[in-house]
Coordinates of C-alpha atoms in Angstrom, one line a residue:
M1 CA 82.8 29.4 151.9
E2 CA 80.1 26.8 151.1
F3 CA 78.1 29.6 149.3
L4 CA 81.2 30.3 147.2
S5 CA 81.8 26.7 146.3
T6 CA 78.2 26.2 145.3
F7 CA 78.3 29.4 143.2
F8 CA 81.4 28.3 141.3
S9 CA 80.1 24.8 140.9
T10 CA 76.8 26.2 139.5
I11 CA 78.6 28.5 137.0
S12 CA 81.1 26.0 135.8
G13 CA 78.3 23.4 135.5
L14 CA 76.9 25.6 132.6
G15 CA 79.8 24.5 130.4
K16 CA 82.2 26.9 128.7
Y17 CA 79.9 27.8 125.8
L18 CA 77.4 29.4 128.3
M19 CA 79.8 30.0 131.3
V20 CA 82.3 32.2 129.5
P21 CA 79.8 34.3 127.5
L22 CA 77.7 34.9 130.6
M23 CA 80.7 36.1 132.5
V24 CA 81.8 38.4 129.7
A25 CA 78.4 40.0 129.5
L26 CA 78.1 40.5 133.2
I27 CA 81.6 42.1 133.3
G28 CA 80.6 44.4 130.5
I29 CA 77.5 45.5 132.3
A30 CA 79.4 45.9 135.6
F31 CA 81.9 48.3 133.8
K32 CA 79.0 50.4 132.5
C33 CA 79.2 49.0 129.0
N34 CA 76.0 49.4 126.8
V35 CA 73.9 46.3 127.6
N36 CA 73.4 45.4 124.0
K37 CA 77.1 45.5 123.4
A38 CA 77.9 43.6 126.5
V39 CA 75.5 40.8 125.6
K40 CA 76.5 40.7 121.9
G41 CA 80.2 40.6 123.1
G42 CA 79.5 37.7 125.3
I43 CA 77.7 35.7 122.5
T44 CA 80.5 36.6 120.1
V45 CA 83.1 35.1 122.5
G46 CA 80.9 32.0 122.7
I47 CA 80.9 31.9 118.9
G48 CA 84.7 32.1 119.0
L49 CA 85.0 29.3 121.4
F50 CA 82.8 27.1 119.2
G51 CA 85.0 27.9 116.2
L52 CA 88.2 27.2 118.1
D53 CA 86.9 23.7 119.0
L54 CA 86.0 23.0 115.4
A55 CA 89.5 24.1 114.3
L56 CA 91.1 22.0 117.1
S57 CA 89.2 18.9 115.9
I58 CA 91.6 18.9 112.9
V59 CA 94.4 17.9 115.4
S60 CA 92.7 14.7 116.5
N61 CA 91.2 13.8 113.2
Y62 CA 94.3 14.2 111.0
L63 CA 97.4 15.0 112.9
G64 CA 97.1 12.4 115.7
P65 CA 97.7 9.5 113.5
V66 CA 100.7 11.2 111.8
A67 CA 102.4 11.8 115.2
T68 CA 101.9 8.0 116.0
G69 CA 103.4 7.2 112.6
L70 CA 106.4 9.5 113.2
V71 CA 107.2 7.7 116.5
G72 CA 107.0 4.4 114.8
K73 CA 108.5 4.9 111.4
A74 CA 111.1 7.7 111.8
N75 CA 112.4 6.6 115.3
L76 CA 111.6 10.1 116.6
N77 CA 110.2 10.5 120.0
L78 CA 107.9 13.3 118.8
D79 CA 104.5 12.3 120.4
V80 CA 103.2 15.8 121.1
I81 CA 101.2 17.9 118.7
D82 CA 102.0 21.6 118.8
V83 CA 98.6 23.4 118.6
G84 CA 99.9 26.8 119.0
W85 CA 99.1 29.8 121.3
T86 CA 95.8 30.5 119.7
A87 CA 94.5 27.0 120.6
L88 CA 96.0 27.3 124.1
S89 CA 94.1 30.6 124.6
G90 CA 90.7 29.1 123.7
I91 CA 91.5 26.1 126.0
A92 CA 92.4 28.4 128.9
Y93 CA 89.3 30.5 128.7
G94 CA 87.1 27.3 128.5
T95 CA 88.1 26.1 132.0
E96 CA 86.3 27.0 135.3
I97 CA 89.3 29.3 136.0
G98 CA 89.1 30.9 132.6
A99 CA 85.6 32.0 133.2
F100 CA 86.6 34.1 136.2
I101 CA 90.0 35.4 135.2
I102 CA 88.9 38.6 133.5
P103 CA 87.1 40.1 136.5
L104 CA 89.8 38.9 138.8
M105 CA 92.6 40.5 136.8
L106 CA 90.7 43.7 136.3
A107 CA 90.2 43.9 140.0
F108 CA 93.8 43.0 140.7
N109 CA 95.0 45.7 138.3
L110 CA 92.8 48.3 139.9
I111 CA 94.1 47.3 143.5
M112 CA 97.7 47.5 142.3
L113 CA 97.2 50.9 140.8
A114 CA 95.4 52.1 143.9
V115 CA 98.1 50.9 146.3
G116 CA 100.9 52.4 144.0
A117 CA 102.3 48.9 143.1
T118 CA 102.1 49.5 139.3
K119 CA 101.9 52.2 136.8
T120 CA 100.5 50.0 134.1
M121 CA 96.8 50.1 133.1
D122 CA 96.4 46.9 131.3
I123 CA 93.8 47.2 128.6
D124 CA 94.9 44.1 126.8
I125 CA 92.1 42.0 128.2
W126 CA 92.4 39.3 125.6
N127 CA 95.9 38.3 126.8
F128 CA 94.5 37.6 130.3
W129 CA 94.4 34.0 128.9
H130 CA 98.0 33.5 129.9
Y131 CA 96.9 33.8 133.6
A132 CA 93.9 31.7 132.9
L133 CA 96.3 29.0 131.6
T134 CA 98.5 29.2 134.6
G135 CA 95.5 29.1 136.9
S136 CA 94.0 26.1 135.0
L137 CA 97.2 24.1 135.1
I138 CA 97.5 24.6 138.8
Y139 CA 93.8 23.7 139.3
V140 CA 94.3 20.4 137.4
I141 CA 97.3 19.6 139.6
T142 CA 95.6 20.5 142.9
N143 CA 91.9 20.3 142.1
N144 CA 91.7 23.5 144.2
L145 CA 90.1 26.6 142.6
F146 CA 91.5 28.9 145.1
F147 CA 95.1 27.7 144.4
G148 CA 94.6 28.0 140.7
L149 CA 93.4 31.7 141.1
L150 CA 96.2 32.4 143.5
A151 CA 98.7 31.1 141.0
A152 CA 97.3 33.3 138.3
L153 CA 97.6 36.3 140.5
A154 CA 101.2 35.5 141.3
H155 CA 101.8 35.3 137.5
A156 CA 100.3 38.7 136.9
A157 CA 102.2 40.3 139.8
V158 CA 105.6 39.3 138.3
I159 CA 104.4 40.6 134.9
F160 CA 103.3 43.9 136.1
L161 CA 106.6 44.4 138.0
I162 CA 108.6 43.6 134.7
A163 CA 106.2 45.7 132.6
D164 CA 106.8 48.8 134.7
R165 CA 110.6 48.4 134.8
T166 CA 111.0 47.7 131.1
A167 CA 108.6 50.4 129.9
K168 CA 111.1 53.0 129.0
R169 CA 113.3 50.6 127.0
V170 CA 110.1 49.3 125.2
Q171 CA 109.1 52.9 124.3
E172 CA 112.6 53.6 123.1
V173 CA 113.1 50.6 120.9
I174 CA 109.5 50.2 119.5
G175 CA 109.0 53.9 119.2
I176 CA 105.5 54.2 120.9
P177 CA 105.4 56.5 123.9
G178 CA 103.5 55.9 127.1
I179 CA 103.2 52.1 126.8
S180 CA 104.4 49.1 128.6
I181 CA 104.1 45.4 127.8
P182 CA 102.3 43.4 130.7
H183 CA 102.1 40.4 128.4
G184 CA 101.9 37.1 130.4
G185 CA 103.8 35.2 127.7
C186 CA 107.0 37.5 127.7
L187 CA 108.7 36.5 131.0
G188 CA 110.9 33.9 129.3
Q189 CA 112.1 36.4 126.8
W190 CA 113.0 38.9 129.5
I191 CA 114.8 36.3 131.5
V192 CA 116.8 34.9 128.5
G193 CA 117.5 38.4 127.2
F194 CA 118.7 40.1 130.4
I195 CA 120.9 37.1 131.3
L196 CA 122.6 37.0 127.8
E197 CA 122.9 40.7 127.2
P198 CA 125.7 41.2 129.9
L199 CA 127.4 38.2 128.5
Y200 CA 127.3 39.5 125.0
N201 CA 128.8 42.8 126.4
L202 CA 131.5 40.8 128.3
L203 CA 132.5 39.0 125.1
G204 CA 132.9 42.5 123.5
K205 CA 130.2 42.3 120.8
G206 CA 128.6 45.7 120.1
K207 CA 130.8 47.8 122.4
T208 CA 132.5 49.6 119.5
G209 CA 129.4 49.6 117.2
E210 CA 130.4 46.7 114.9
E211 CA 127.1 45.0 115.4
K212 CA 124.5 47.0 113.6
T213 CA 120.7 46.9 113.3
I214 CA 119.3 45.9 110.0
S215 CA 117.8 48.8 107.9
Q216 CA 114.0 49.1 107.2
T217 CA 114.7 48.8 103.4
N218 CA 116.8 45.6 103.8
A219 CA 114.2 44.1 106.1
K220 CA 111.4 44.9 103.6
K221 CA 113.4 43.4 100.8
L222 CA 113.6 40.1 102.9
Q223 CA 109.9 40.2 103.8
D224 CA 109.1 40.7 100.1
N225 CA 111.3 37.8 98.9
P226 CA 109.1 35.3 97.1
V227 CA 110.6 32.2 98.7
L228 CA 110.5 33.7 102.3
K229 CA 107.0 34.9 101.7
V230 CA 106.0 31.3 101.0
I231 CA 107.8 30.0 104.0
K232 CA 106.1 32.5 106.3
D233 CA 102.6 32.2 104.9
P234 CA 100.6 30.0 107.2
I235 CA 98.8 28.4 104.4
Y236 CA 101.8 27.3 102.4
L237 CA 103.7 26.5 105.6
G238 CA 100.9 24.3 106.9
F239 CA 100.4 22.4 103.6
I240 CA 104.1 21.8 103.1
L241 CA 104.9 20.8 106.7
G242 CA 101.8 18.6 107.0
T243 CA 102.6 16.7 103.7
V244 CA 106.2 16.2 104.5
I245 CA 105.7 15.2 108.1
A246 CA 103.0 12.6 106.9
F247 CA 105.3 11.2 104.3
I248 CA 108.0 10.7 106.9
G249 CA 105.5 9.1 109.1
G250 CA 104.9 6.4 106.5
Q251 CA 101.5 7.6 105.2
D252 CA 100.5 7.2 101.5
A253 CA 100.3 10.0 99.0
K254 CA 96.6 10.7 99.4
T255 CA 96.8 10.7 103.2
S256 CA 99.8 12.9 103.2
F257 CA 98.4 15.6 101.0
T258 CA 95.2 15.5 102.9
T259 CA 97.2 16.0 106.1
G260 CA 98.8 19.0 104.4
M261 CA 95.4 20.5 103.6
A262 CA 94.3 19.8 107.2
M263 CA 97.4 21.5 108.7
A264 CA 97.0 24.5 106.4
A265 CA 93.4 24.7 107.5
L266 CA 94.4 24.5 111.2
L267 CA 97.0 27.4 110.7
Y268 CA 94.5 29.4 108.6
L269 CA 91.3 29.0 110.7
T270 CA 92.6 29.1 114.3
P271 CA 93.7 32.7 114.2
R272 CA 90.5 33.8 112.6
M273 CA 88.5 32.1 115.5
V274 CA 90.6 33.9 117.9
K275 CA 89.9 37.2 116.2
I276 CA 86.1 36.5 116.6
L277 CA 86.8 35.9 120.3
M278 CA 88.8 39.0 120.6
E279 CA 86.0 41.1 118.9
G280 CA 83.6 40.1 121.6
L281 CA 86.1 41.6 124.2
V282 CA 86.6 44.9 122.5
P283 CA 83.6 46.8 123.9
I284 CA 84.4 45.5 127.5
S285 CA 88.1 46.5 127.0
Q286 CA 87.1 50.0 126.0
A287 CA 84.7 50.4 128.9
C288 CA 87.3 49.1 131.4
S289 CA 89.9 51.4 129.9
K290 CA 87.7 54.4 130.4
I291 CA 86.9 53.6 134.0
M292 CA 90.5 52.8 134.9
A293 CA 91.7 56.1 133.3
E294 CA 89.3 58.0 135.4
K295 CA 90.6 56.4 138.5
N296 CA 94.2 57.4 137.8
K297 CA 93.9 61.0 136.5
S298 CA 97.2 62.0 138.2
G299 CA 100.8 60.7 138.0
E300 CA 102.6 58.6 135.5
L301 CA 100.5 55.9 133.8
Y302 CA 101.6 53.4 131.2
I303 CA 99.0 51.8 128.8
G304 CA 99.6 48.0 128.8
M305 CA 99.7 46.6 125.3
D306 CA 100.1 43.3 123.5
N307 CA 103.8 42.4 122.6
A308 CA 102.4 42.4 119.0
V309 CA 103.2 46.1 118.9
G310 CA 106.9 45.0 118.5
L311 CA 106.3 42.8 115.4
G312 CA 106.8 45.7 113.0
H313 CA 110.4 46.3 114.1
T314 CA 112.8 45.5 111.3
T315 CA 114.8 43.0 113.4
V316 CA 111.7 41.1 114.4
M317 CA 110.4 41.0 110.8
L318 CA 113.7 39.4 109.8
I319 CA 114.0 36.9 112.6
S320 CA 110.3 35.9 112.5
V321 CA 111.1 34.3 109.1
I322 CA 114.6 32.8 110.0
A323 CA 113.1 31.3 113.3
I324 CA 110.8 29.0 111.4
P325 CA 113.5 26.7 109.9
V326 CA 115.5 27.2 113.1
C327 CA 112.6 25.8 115.3
V328 CA 112.0 22.9 112.9
A329 CA 115.8 21.9 113.2
L330 CA 115.7 22.3 117.0
C331 CA 112.9 19.8 117.4
A332 CA 115.1 17.1 116.0
I333 CA 118.2 17.8 118.0
V334 CA 117.2 19.3 121.4
P335 CA 117.4 16.5 124.1
G336 CA 114.1 16.0 125.8
N337 CA 111.9 17.5 123.1
R338 CA 108.7 15.7 122.2
I339 CA 107.0 18.3 120.2
I340 CA 106.3 18.3 116.4
P341 CA 106.3 22.1 115.7
I342 CA 103.2 23.0 113.7
A343 CA 100.9 25.9 114.7
S344 CA 103.5 27.8 116.7
L345 CA 105.7 28.2 113.6
A346 CA 103.4 30.8 112.2
A347 CA 103.9 32.9 115.4
C348 CA 107.7 32.9 115.6
G349 CA 107.8 36.7 115.7
Y350 CA 106.0 36.8 119.0
N351 CA 109.0 34.7 120.5
C352 CA 111.6 37.4 119.7
S353 CA 109.7 40.7 120.0
M354 CA 110.9 41.4 123.6
L355 CA 114.3 39.8 123.1
N356 CA 114.7 42.5 120.4
V357 CA 113.8 45.2 123.0
V358 CA 116.4 43.9 125.4
H359 CA 119.1 43.7 122.7
R360 CA 118.0 47.1 121.2
G361 CA 117.5 45.8 117.7
K362 CA 120.8 44.0 117.3
V363 CA 120.2 41.1 114.9
G364 CA 122.9 38.7 115.9
R365 CA 122.2 38.9 119.5
T366 CA 118.4 38.7 119.1
L367 CA 118.7 35.7 116.7
L368 CA 121.1 33.7 119.1
S369 CA 118.9 34.6 122.1
C370 CA 115.7 33.6 120.2
T371 CA 117.4 30.3 119.2
I372 CA 118.2 29.6 122.9
F373 CA 114.8 30.6 124.0
L374 CA 113.0 28.3 121.5
A375 CA 115.2 25.3 122.5
L376 CA 114.4 25.8 126.2
T377 CA 110.7 26.4 125.4
L378 CA 110.6 23.0 123.5
V379 CA 111.8 21.2 126.6
I380 CA 109.4 23.1 129.0
A381 CA 106.4 22.5 126.7
S382 CA 107.3 18.8 126.4
I383 CA 107.6 18.4 130.1
M384 CA 104.2 20.1 130.7
A385 CA 102.4 18.4 127.8
P386 CA 100.4 15.8 129.8
K387 CA 99.0 18.5 132.1
I388 CA 98.2 20.8 129.2
T389 CA 96.4 17.9 127.6
E390 CA 94.5 17.4 130.9
V391 CA 93.5 20.9 130.9
A392 CA 92.3 20.7 127.3
L393 CA 90.1 17.8 128.2
S394 CA 88.7 19.6 131.3
S395 CA 87.7 22.5 129.0
G396 CA 85.7 20.1 126.7
Y397 CA 88.2 19.3 124.0
T398 CA 87.9 15.5 123.1
W399 CA 89.9 13.2 120.9
S400 CA 88.0 11.1 118.3
Q401 CA 90.9 8.8 117.7
S402 CA 91.5 5.7 119.8
E403 CA 95.2 6.6 119.9
Y404 CA 95.8 9.1 122.7
T405 CA 97.8 12.0 121.5
L406 CA 99.2 14.7 123.8
I407 CA 99.1 18.4 122.9
S408 CA 101.2 21.4 123.9
A409 CA 102.5 24.6 122.3
I410 CA 105.8 26.4 121.8
S411 CA 104.4 29.3 124.0
G412 CA 106.3 31.8 126.1
T413 CA 103.7 31.7 128.8
L414 CA 104.9 28.3 129.9
W415 CA 108.0 29.9 131.3
S416 CA 105.8 31.7 133.9
T417 CA 103.9 28.6 134.7
F418 CA 106.7 26.2 134.9
P419 CA 108.1 27.1 138.3
L420 CA 104.7 27.1 139.8
F421 CA 103.9 23.8 138.1
L422 CA 107.0 22.3 139.9
L423 CA 106.2 23.8 143.2
F424 CA 102.6 22.6 143.3
N425 CA 103.8 19.2 142.0
I426 CA 105.9 18.9 145.1
N427 CA 103.4 20.1 147.5
S428 CA 100.2 22.2 147.1
T429 CA 100.5 24.1 150.4
I430 CA 104.2 25.0 149.5
G431 CA 103.0 26.2 146.1
A432 CA 100.3 28.3 147.6
V433 CA 102.5 29.9 150.2
C434 CA 105.1 30.6 147.5
C435 CA 102.4 32.3 145.3
L436 CA 101.4 34.4 148.2
A437 CA 105.0 35.4 148.9
I438 CA 105.6 36.3 145.3
I439 CA 102.5 38.6 145.3
I440 CA 103.5 40.4 148.5
A441 CA 107.2 40.7 147.4
C442 CA 106.2 42.2 144.1
V443 CA 103.9 44.8 145.8
V444 CA 106.7 45.8 148.3
L445 CA 109.4 45.9 145.7
Q446 CA 107.2 48.0 143.4
K447 CA 106.4 50.4 146.1
I448 CA 110.1 50.9 147.0
Y449 CA 111.1 51.1 143.3
F450 CA 108.5 53.9 142.6
K451 CA 109.4 55.7 145.9
K452 CA 113.0 55.9 144.8
K453 CA 112.1 57.1 141.4
M454 CA 110.1 59.9 142.8
Q455 CA 112.9 60.8 145.2
S456 CA 115.4 60.8 142.3
A457 CA 113.1 62.9 140.2
A458 CA 112.6 65.4 143.0
E459 CA 116.4 65.6 143.7
L460 CA 117.0 66.2 139.9
A461 CA 114.4 68.9 139.7
K462 CA 115.8 70.6 142.8
A463 CA 119.4 70.4 141.3
E464 CA 118.1 71.9 138.0
K465 CA 116.3 74.7 139.9
Q466 CA 119.6 75.6 141.8
D467 CA 121.5 75.7 138.7
H468 CA 119.2 78.3 137.2

């Protein structure tokens, strides 16, 4: 145990710019990736982390004072800056937990496949950051690395369970065979969607086919509308929102327009830094996919994908635009909200992609569910803002302003973290026991589920054979 403690301490002492690239390169080599590609991939990830920190410096330099001004001038209790999921991902990978999350999750996925507790082969390595965020938040609360990693595994176990059980519906609605969505940020959408879908049915909507899905042609027209294109474009969106918010916060014209430019830069640069980071993980993801496929040659197997595969659906295309003004309006009226929506607005489509799957493309249902989901996410993200800020500080993100500004994001992954966050705040031991119970329960339930599926398939095949 002392050896492990010393090992983790030594690795984490390197700092994220060395620690994370080193781990990525070693993982690549371990999974038989070309050494040159593995090393280059690790360095590329490090470059992405540097770039993300540079982009995030915009928050402290320009948006922090605006948040303070809003609180004072507009009588709005909005003291939390929304840095978006892209920033959260860089923060999550920059912690001690983040450096070890990729090998941990790959090993966990292989074990789950080996014991028959999942049919999903998750090749979406980049999105392991959701588990890194969960683990990092619990680590900050408990100061216990083991508890943080255990929480990350509990998060993953639940996601694998949901991915397997929703795979057929995902394939049907999105139109891509053989996939599932083991995306760590989708739990909230599944919860809200599957709670509300029976309610919508009970109220009678859609039973006789009155509620229709939007056509591809109409969706494209809306997407191509010049006004809507401006609203959705991160550059215009950032500039307009930044300028307006700064004016509301009592800033002069020069400062307000400069803030608009800063917010446009934040929304434009951050996704590009994430893209660089993702490029570094591509060769490792490919090597890992090859090995995992070889280990699972027989039986049904789903390829785990990012929920981004659902963004091209016509309903999602429409609601990703409508959700932007909806989210801005919600921030002013939702009780308990402290967040100024900024960076997450450009990613509203991600917050309805799986709701769309649950509601099978029905526009009205998906829009209403998305509105409820966003309202609840604002509250959860506000509650967790102090700890998210603490995680950011532990990953090396610093503020240059004397005024202390909290950060958070309107991110679905917080739905997975929030229950564990509450449990570990009550008592660390209770939280750890619950995480272990969640993992065991998921494994047992999955094995029972797949056993019943096999029995049903066998009985069906037998019945068909008798008929012939």
